[in-house]
Coordinates of C-alpha atoms and ligand atoms in Angstrom, one line a residue:
M1 CA 21.3 32.5 -27.4
K2 CA 19.8 34.9 -29.9
K3 CA 17.2 37.2 -28.6
I4 CA 14.6 38.4 -31.1
G5 CA 11.9 41.0 -30.5
I6 CA 8.7 41.1 -32.4
F7 CA 6.9 44.4 -32.5
G8 CA 3.5 43.9 -34.1
G9 CA 1.0 46.7 -34.9
T10 CA -1.1 48.3 -37.5
F11 CA 1.5 51.1 -38.0
N12 CA -1.1 53.2 -39.7
P13 CA 1.1 55.2 -39.8
P14 CA 4.2 54.5 -37.7
H15 CA 5.0 57.3 -35.3
I16 CA 7.7 58.3 -32.9
G17 CA 6.0 56.5 -30.0
H18 CA 6.5 53.3 -31.9
V19 CA 10.2 53.9 -32.6
R20 CA 10.9 55.0 -29.1
L21 CA 9.2 51.8 -27.7
A22 CA 11.1 49.5 -30.0
K23 CA 14.5 51.2 -29.1
A24 CA 13.8 51.1 -25.4
A25 CA 12.8 47.4 -25.5
A26 CA 15.8 46.5 -27.6
D27 CA 18.1 48.3 -25.1
A28 CA 16.5 47.0 -21.9
L29 CA 16.2 43.4 -23.1
G30 CA 19.5 43.3 -25.0
L31 CA 17.7 42.2 -28.2
D32 CA 19.9 41.2 -31.2
R33 CA 17.1 41.9 -33.7
V34 CA 13.7 43.5 -33.6
L35 CA 11.2 42.5 -36.3
I36 CA 8.8 45.3 -37.0
M37 CA 5.7 43.5 -38.2
P38 CA 2.8 45.4 -39.8
A39 CA -0.4 43.5 -39.3
C40 CA -2.7 42.4 -42.2
V41 CA -6.1 43.2 -40.7
P42 CA -5.9 43.1 -37.0
P43 CA -8.8 41.1 -35.5
H44 CA -9.4 43.6 -32.7
K45 CA -9.4 46.8 -34.8
L46 CA -11.6 48.3 -37.4
P47 CA -10.0 48.7 -40.8
A48 CA -11.3 52.3 -41.2
A49 CA -8.8 54.6 -43.0
L50 CA -6.3 51.8 -43.3
A51 CA -3.3 52.5 -45.6
S52 CA -2.4 49.6 -47.8
G53 CA 0.0 47.0 -46.6
E54 CA 2.6 48.1 -49.1
D55 CA 2.4 51.7 -47.9
R56 CA 2.6 50.7 -44.2
L57 CA 5.7 48.5 -44.9
A58 CA 7.3 51.4 -46.8
M59 CA 6.6 53.8 -43.9
C60 CA 7.9 51.4 -41.3
R61 CA 11.1 51.0 -43.3
L62 CA 11.5 54.8 -43.2
A63 CA 10.6 55.1 -39.6
F64 CA 12.7 52.3 -38.2
G65 CA 15.5 52.7 -40.7
G66 CA 18.1 54.3 -38.5
D67 CA 18.9 51.3 -36.2
A68 CA 20.7 48.2 -37.5
R69 CA 18.9 46.0 -35.0
F70 CA 15.5 46.7 -36.7
E71 CA 14.2 44.8 -39.6
V72 CA 10.8 45.4 -41.1
S73 CA 9.0 42.1 -41.9
D74 CA 6.2 41.4 -44.3
L75 CA 5.4 38.0 -42.8
E76 CA 1.9 38.9 -41.6
L77 CA 1.1 40.9 -44.7
R78 CA 2.2 38.1 -46.9
R79 CA 0.0 35.7 -45.1
G80 CA -2.9 37.7 -46.5
S81 CA -5.5 36.8 -43.9
K82 CA -6.3 38.1 -40.4
S83 CA -3.1 38.6 -38.4
Y84 CA -3.0 36.3 -35.4
T85 CA 0.0 36.8 -33.3
V86 CA 0.1 33.1 -32.4
E87 CA 0.6 32.1 -36.0
T88 CA 3.4 34.6 -36.4
L89 CA 5.2 33.3 -33.3
R90 CA 4.7 29.6 -34.4
A91 CA 6.4 30.4 -37.7
L92 CA 9.3 32.3 -36.1
H93 CA 9.8 29.6 -33.5
A94 CA 9.8 26.9 -36.2
G95 CA 12.3 28.9 -38.2
D96 CA 14.7 29.3 -35.3
P97 CA 13.8 27.0 -32.3
A98 CA 16.8 28.1 -30.3
A99 CA 16.0 31.8 -30.3
E100 CA 14.4 33.5 -27.4
L101 CA 11.4 35.4 -28.7
W102 CA 10.1 38.6 -27.1
F103 CA 6.8 40.1 -28.1
I104 CA 6.8 43.8 -27.6
A105 CA 3.5 45.8 -27.0
G106 CA 2.1 48.9 -25.3
S107 CA 0.2 48.6 -22.0
D108 CA -3.2 48.9 -23.8
M109 CA -2.4 45.5 -25.4
L110 CA -1.5 44.0 -22.0
A111 CA -4.9 45.0 -20.7
T112 CA -6.7 42.9 -23.3
F113 CA -4.0 40.3 -23.8
R114 CA -6.1 37.5 -22.2
Q115 CA -8.8 38.0 -24.9
W116 CA -6.3 37.3 -27.7
Y117 CA -6.6 34.2 -29.7
R118 CA -4.6 31.5 -28.0
W119 CA -2.9 33.9 -25.6
E120 CA -1.5 31.1 -23.4
E121 CA 0.3 29.6 -26.4
I122 CA 1.6 33.1 -27.3
L123 CA 3.0 33.4 -23.8
S124 CA 4.6 30.0 -24.0
L125 CA 6.2 30.8 -27.4
A126 CA 7.4 34.3 -26.5
R127 CA 8.1 36.4 -23.5
L128 CA 6.0 39.6 -23.3
C129 CA 7.4 43.0 -22.9
A130 CA 4.8 45.8 -22.2
A131 CA 5.5 49.5 -22.1
S132 CA 3.3 51.9 -20.4
R133 CA 1.1 54.2 -22.6
E134 CA -0.5 56.1 -19.7
A135 CA 0.8 57.8 -16.6
E136 CA 1.0 55.7 -13.4
F137 CA 0.5 52.5 -15.2
V138 CA 0.1 49.6 -12.8
P139 CA -0.3 46.4 -14.8
D140 CA -3.0 44.0 -13.5
L141 CA -1.4 40.6 -13.8
S142 CA -3.8 38.9 -11.4
G143 CA -5.3 36.8 -14.2
F144 CA -1.9 35.2 -15.0
T145 CA -0.3 32.2 -13.3
P146 CA 3.0 32.8 -11.5
A147 CA 4.8 31.0 -14.3
Q148 CA 3.1 33.2 -16.9
R149 CA 3.8 36.3 -14.8
A150 CA 7.4 35.5 -14.8
R151 CA 7.4 35.7 -18.6
I152 CA 6.0 39.3 -18.6
T153 CA 8.3 42.3 -18.3
V154 CA 7.0 45.8 -17.8
L155 CA 9.3 48.2 -19.5
P156 CA 10.0 51.2 -17.3
I157 CA 9.8 54.1 -19.8
A158 CA 7.9 57.3 -19.3
P159 CA 4.6 57.2 -21.3
M160 CA 4.4 59.2 -24.4
E161 CA 1.1 60.5 -25.6
A162 CA 1.3 59.4 -29.2
S163 CA -1.1 57.3 -31.3
S164 CA -1.7 56.7 -35.0
T165 CA -5.3 57.8 -34.5
E166 CA -4.1 61.2 -33.3
V167 CA -1.7 61.4 -36.3
R168 CA -4.5 60.6 -38.7
E169 CA -6.8 63.1 -37.2
A170 CA -4.1 65.8 -37.4
L171 CA -3.4 64.9 -41.0
R172 CA -7.0 64.9 -42.0
S173 CA -7.7 68.3 -40.4
G174 CA -4.6 69.9 -41.7
R175 CA -3.1 70.4 -38.2
P176 CA 0.7 70.1 -37.9
T177 CA 1.9 67.1 -36.0
E178 CA 5.3 66.4 -34.3
L179 CA 4.5 62.7 -33.9
L180 CA 5.8 61.8 -37.3
Q181 CA 9.4 61.6 -38.5
P182 CA 9.9 63.9 -41.4
Q183 CA 10.6 61.1 -43.8
V184 CA 7.3 59.4 -42.9
L185 CA 5.5 62.7 -43.2
E186 CA 6.9 63.2 -46.7
Y187 CA 5.9 59.7 -47.8
I188 CA 2.4 60.4 -46.6
G189 CA 2.3 63.7 -48.5
T190 CA 3.7 62.3 -51.7
H191 CA 1.4 59.3 -51.7
G192 CA -1.7 61.2 -50.7
L193 CA -2.4 59.0 -47.7
Y194 CA -5.0 59.8 -45.0
A195 CA -6.3 62.7 -47.1
D196 CA -9.9 61.9 -47.8
G197 CA -11.0 64.8 -49.9
L198 CA -12.8 66.3 -46.9
S199 CA -10.4 69.1 -46.1
A200 CA -12.6 71.8 -47.7
Y201 CA -15.5 70.7 -45.6
R202 CA -13.3 70.7 -42.5
A203 CA -12.3 74.2 -43.2
L204 CA -15.9 75.2 -43.5
L205 CA -16.8 73.5 -40.2
R206 CA -13.8 75.1 -38.4
D207 CA -15.5 78.5 -39.1
R208 CA -18.9 77.3 -37.9
L209 CA -18.5 74.9 -35.0
D210 CA -16.9 75.1 -31.6
A211 CA -14.0 72.7 -30.8
K212 CA -16.1 70.3 -28.9
R213 CA -18.7 70.1 -31.7
L214 CA -15.9 69.7 -34.3
H215 CA -14.5 66.8 -32.4
H216 CA -17.9 65.2 -32.1
S217 CA -18.5 65.6 -35.8
E218 CA -15.2 63.8 -36.6
C219 CA -16.1 61.0 -34.2
V220 CA -19.6 60.6 -35.8
S221 CA -17.9 60.6 -39.2
D222 CA -15.7 57.7 -38.2
A223 CA -18.6 55.8 -36.6
A224 CA -20.9 56.4 -39.7
A225 CA -18.1 55.1 -42.0
M226 CA -17.7 52.0 -39.8
L227 CA -21.4 51.2 -39.8
A228 CA -21.7 51.9 -43.5
A229 CA -18.9 49.4 -44.2
Q230 CA -20.7 46.8 -42.0
Y231 CA -24.2 47.4 -43.3
G232 CA -23.6 48.1 -47.0
W233 CA -23.8 51.9 -47.5
D234 CA -20.9 53.8 -49.2
P235 CA -18.4 54.5 -46.4
E236 CA -17.3 57.7 -48.1
K237 CA -20.8 59.1 -48.2
A238 CA -21.3 58.1 -44.6
R239 CA -18.1 59.8 -43.6
L240 CA -19.3 63.0 -45.2
A241 CA -22.8 62.8 -43.7
G242 CA -21.2 62.2 -40.2
L243 CA -18.8 65.1 -40.6
L244 CA -21.5 67.6 -41.7
H245 CA -24.5 66.4 -39.6
D246 CA -24.3 69.2 -37.1
V247 CA -23.2 71.9 -39.5
T248 CA -25.7 74.5 -38.2
K249 CA -25.7 73.3 -34.6
N250 CA -23.9 76.5 -33.4
E251 CA -26.0 78.8 -35.7
A252 CA -28.3 81.4 -34.1
L253 CA -31.9 80.3 -34.0
P254 CA -33.3 83.1 -36.3
A255 CA -30.7 82.1 -39.0
Q256 CA -31.7 78.4 -38.7
W257 CA -35.4 79.4 -39.0
H258 CA -34.6 81.4 -42.1
L259 CA -32.8 78.4 -43.7
I260 CA -35.7 76.1 -43.0
E261 CA -38.2 78.6 -44.5
A262 CA -36.0 79.3 -47.5
D263 CA -36.1 75.6 -48.1
G264 CA -39.9 75.8 -48.3
G265 CA -40.5 74.4 -44.8
T266 CA -42.3 75.6 -41.7
L267 CA -41.7 74.8 -38.0
S268 CA -44.3 72.7 -36.3
E269 CA -45.8 73.5 -32.9
I270 CA -43.6 70.9 -31.2
E271 CA -40.5 72.1 -33.1
L272 CA -41.2 75.7 -32.0
Q273 CA -41.2 74.4 -28.4
N274 CA -37.9 72.6 -28.9
P275 CA -35.3 74.5 -30.9
K276 CA -32.7 71.8 -30.2
V277 CA -34.1 69.8 -33.1
W278 CA -34.0 72.6 -35.6
H279 CA -30.4 71.9 -36.7
Q280 CA -31.3 68.7 -38.4
R281 CA -33.5 70.5 -40.9
S282 CA -31.5 73.8 -41.0
G283 CA -28.3 71.8 -41.6
A284 CA -29.7 69.9 -44.6
A285 CA -31.2 73.2 -45.9
F286 CA -27.9 75.0 -45.5
L287 CA -26.0 72.3 -47.4
R288 CA -28.5 72.1 -50.2
Q289 CA -29.0 75.8 -50.6
N290 CA -25.2 76.4 -50.8
G291 CA -24.7 73.6 -53.2
L292 CA -22.3 71.9 -50.7
V293 CA -24.1 68.6 -50.8
T294 CA -26.4 67.4 -53.5
D295 CA -26.6 63.7 -52.6
P296 CA -30.2 63.0 -51.6
E297 CA -29.1 60.1 -49.3
I298 CA -26.8 62.3 -47.3
L299 CA -29.3 65.2 -47.1
S300 CA -32.1 62.9 -46.0
A301 CA -29.9 61.3 -43.3
I302 CA -28.9 64.7 -41.9
A303 CA -32.5 66.0 -42.0
C304 CA -33.7 63.3 -39.5
H305 CA -30.5 62.5 -37.5
T306 CA -31.8 63.9 -34.2
T307 CA -35.4 62.8 -34.1
G308 CA -35.3 59.7 -36.4
K309 CA -38.6 59.1 -38.3
A310 CA -40.8 56.3 -39.6
G311 CA -39.5 54.5 -42.7
M312 CA -35.9 55.5 -42.3
T313 CA -33.6 54.4 -45.1
L314 CA -30.3 52.6 -44.5
P315 CA -28.3 55.9 -44.6
D316 CA -30.8 57.6 -42.2
K317 CA -30.4 54.7 -39.8
I318 CA -26.6 54.7 -40.0
L319 CA -26.3 58.4 -39.2
Y320 CA -28.9 58.3 -36.5
I321 CA -27.0 55.5 -34.7
A322 CA -23.6 56.8 -35.5
D323 CA -24.6 60.0 -33.5
F324 CA -25.3 57.8 -30.5
I325 CA -22.2 55.6 -30.6
S326 CA -19.4 58.0 -31.6
A327 CA -16.2 57.4 -29.8
E328 CA -16.4 60.5 -27.5
R329 CA -19.9 59.6 -26.2
D330 CA -19.9 58.6 -22.6
Y331 CA -23.5 58.4 -21.4
P332 CA -24.2 55.4 -19.2
D333 CA -25.7 53.1 -21.8
V334 CA -23.3 53.9 -24.6
G335 CA -21.6 50.5 -24.3
V336 CA -24.9 48.7 -24.7
V337 CA -25.9 50.7 -27.8
R338 CA -22.4 50.1 -29.3
R339 CA -22.8 46.4 -28.9
L340 CA -26.3 46.4 -30.3
A341 CA -25.2 48.5 -33.3
A342 CA -22.5 45.9 -34.0
L343 CA -25.3 43.2 -34.1
S344 CA -28.1 45.0 -35.8
L345 CA -29.1 48.6 -36.6
E346 CA -32.7 47.8 -35.8
H347 CA -31.9 46.6 -32.3
A348 CA -29.9 49.7 -31.7
I349 CA -32.7 52.0 -33.0
L350 CA -35.2 50.2 -30.9
Y351 CA -33.1 50.7 -27.8
T352 CA -32.3 54.4 -28.5
S353 CA -35.7 55.5 -29.7
R354 CA -37.4 53.8 -26.8
Y355 CA -34.9 55.4 -24.4
T356 CA -35.5 58.9 -26.0
V357 CA -39.2 58.5 -25.9
M358 CA -39.2 57.4 -22.2
T359 CA -36.7 60.0 -21.1
L360 CA -38.6 62.9 -22.7
Q361 CA -41.9 61.6 -21.3
K362 CA -40.4 61.3 -17.8
K363 CA -39.0 64.8 -18.0
K364 CA -42.2 66.1 -19.5
L365 CA -40.3 67.6 -22.4
P366 CA -41.9 68.0 -25.8
L367 CA -41.7 64.7 -27.8
H368 CA -41.3 65.2 -31.5
P369 CA -43.8 63.0 -33.4
A370 CA -41.1 61.8 -35.7
T371 CA -39.3 60.2 -32.7
L372 CA -42.5 58.5 -31.6
A373 CA -43.1 57.4 -35.2
C374 CA -39.5 56.0 -35.4
Y375 CA -40.1 54.0 -32.2
A376 CA -43.5 52.7 -33.4
D377 CA -42.0 51.8 -36.7
T378 CA -39.2 49.8 -35.1
L379 CA -41.7 48.0 -32.8
R380 CA -43.6 47.1 -35.9
H381 CA -40.4 45.8 -37.4
F382 CA -40.0 43.4 -34.5
G383 CA -43.7 42.5 -34.4
L384 CA -44.0 44.2 -31.1
D385 CA -46.5 46.8 -32.2
K386 CA -49.0 45.7 -29.6
E387 CA -46.8 47.4 -27.1
K388 CA -48.6 50.4 -25.6
L389 CA -47.1 53.6 -26.9
P390 CA -47.0 56.7 -24.8
N391 CA -49.9 59.1 -25.7
G392 CA -48.9 62.0 -23.6
K393 CA -51.1 61.1 -20.7
D394 CA -50.0 57.6 -19.6
D395 CA -46.6 56.6 -18.5
A396 CA -45.7 53.8 -20.9
T397 CA -43.0 52.3 -18.9
Ligands
ATP1 P1 -4.2 53.4 -33.4 O1 -4.2 54.8 -32.8 O2 -4.5 53.4 -34.8 O3 -4.9 52.4 -32.6 P2 -1.5 52.9 -32.3 O4 -0.9 54.3 -32.2 O5 -2.1 52.3 -31.0 O6 -2.6 53.0 -33.4 P3 -0.5 50.4 -33.3 O7 0.1 50.2 -34.6 O8 -1.9 49.8 -33.0 O9 -0.5 52.0 -33.0 O10 0.4 50.0 -32.1 C1 1.4 49.0 -32.2 C2 2.0 48.7 -30.8 O11 2.6 49.9 -30.4 C3 0.9 48.4 -29.8 O12 1.4 47.4 -28.9 C4 0.7 49.7 -29.0 O13 0.3 49.4 -27.7 C5 2.1 50.2 -29.1 N1 2.2 51.7 -29.0 C6 1.7 52.6 -29.9 N2 1.9 53.9 -29.5 C7 2.6 53.8 -28.3 C8 3.1 54.8 -27.4 N3 2.9 56.1 -27.6 N4 3.7 54.3 -26.3 C9 3.9 53.0 -26.1 N5 3.4 52.0 -26.9 C10 2.8 52.4 -28.0

């Protein structure tokens, strides 16, 4: 009986971890063929910085070209709609009912497998081969029946820290990466993939921000682009706003003060008590004064990203929330805010501005009037403006 592996993924771009997994699965399972199947738009992923289907197919052909068992398939891309694995497996099964199908995936996929569309049918159409992506991977198969468990094989290969996300980050920031095969790297270079015109800004940030702040800025950039795509702002502008939002965060306070003054501004009593909020204004001032950003939407969003304010524009809201939900954030309620942000920006702002107001009140820290105004404005938006606002004396909780 013919044994066919199906290795689906975004392959954005394909890296050596992918090739290694496909080879290990083909060897361990004795597969005759492995279909490498770039997905159209994966239902569980965000399509940010996604190379075209044509480019991903070409890169897969280059990456998986050295092994006669591998065949790059455009089945899912040709379908032209969201890629559901079950549909792919149905089509392959109908085409060759006698073949034994194996679906190959990393352990991260196994963890969410039971949320996949028609996962039980997937498991009846194909066996599942999962390879570990993290050290000491112990698969939790408790949610599967014994018959289903018997169709799942865990591939015993040492995990390799490689992901397309890491590759894209390296490419964007001009860092060398050993995770790509040379032929794929060359393809990316000659086709201008994953370069988003932000390299000059990144070079500027590398001189001004520490590593942690740089990483945060990249994460906010991604989150802002994602929110912009969802809510209707230009994702490229959002990406730039996110990248630059903390540009003066590591700047000495006198220099920040100077930037604000040179922009015709003064610091209020409350701001003088809380220098942590200066960077929103000094950042916008720095970018404007140096002609680095002229776009008023971006400058406005940066100028209020920490405190928020009343009457925020869509770009203001996007950056404000992106700063709360960026991928590296791990404060206790971040999951709630991410879910709210996926539903509505206003709900996310209500939650975060209320949280900020209450926390500052509780800790008796200076509360910027713009934050209170932002909270009040959002309450008004929901018709909740009868709610008692903190006035500095009462505990509003
Ligand atoms: P991204 O970082 O963009 O999420 P990715 O590196 O996870 O991408 P995908 O194209 O989403 O790559 O992955 C396709 C399949 O390959 C998935 O089943 C994934 O779990 C698996 N995979 C990716 N990288 C590795 C790796 N380093 N080790 C084992 N499996 C991997």
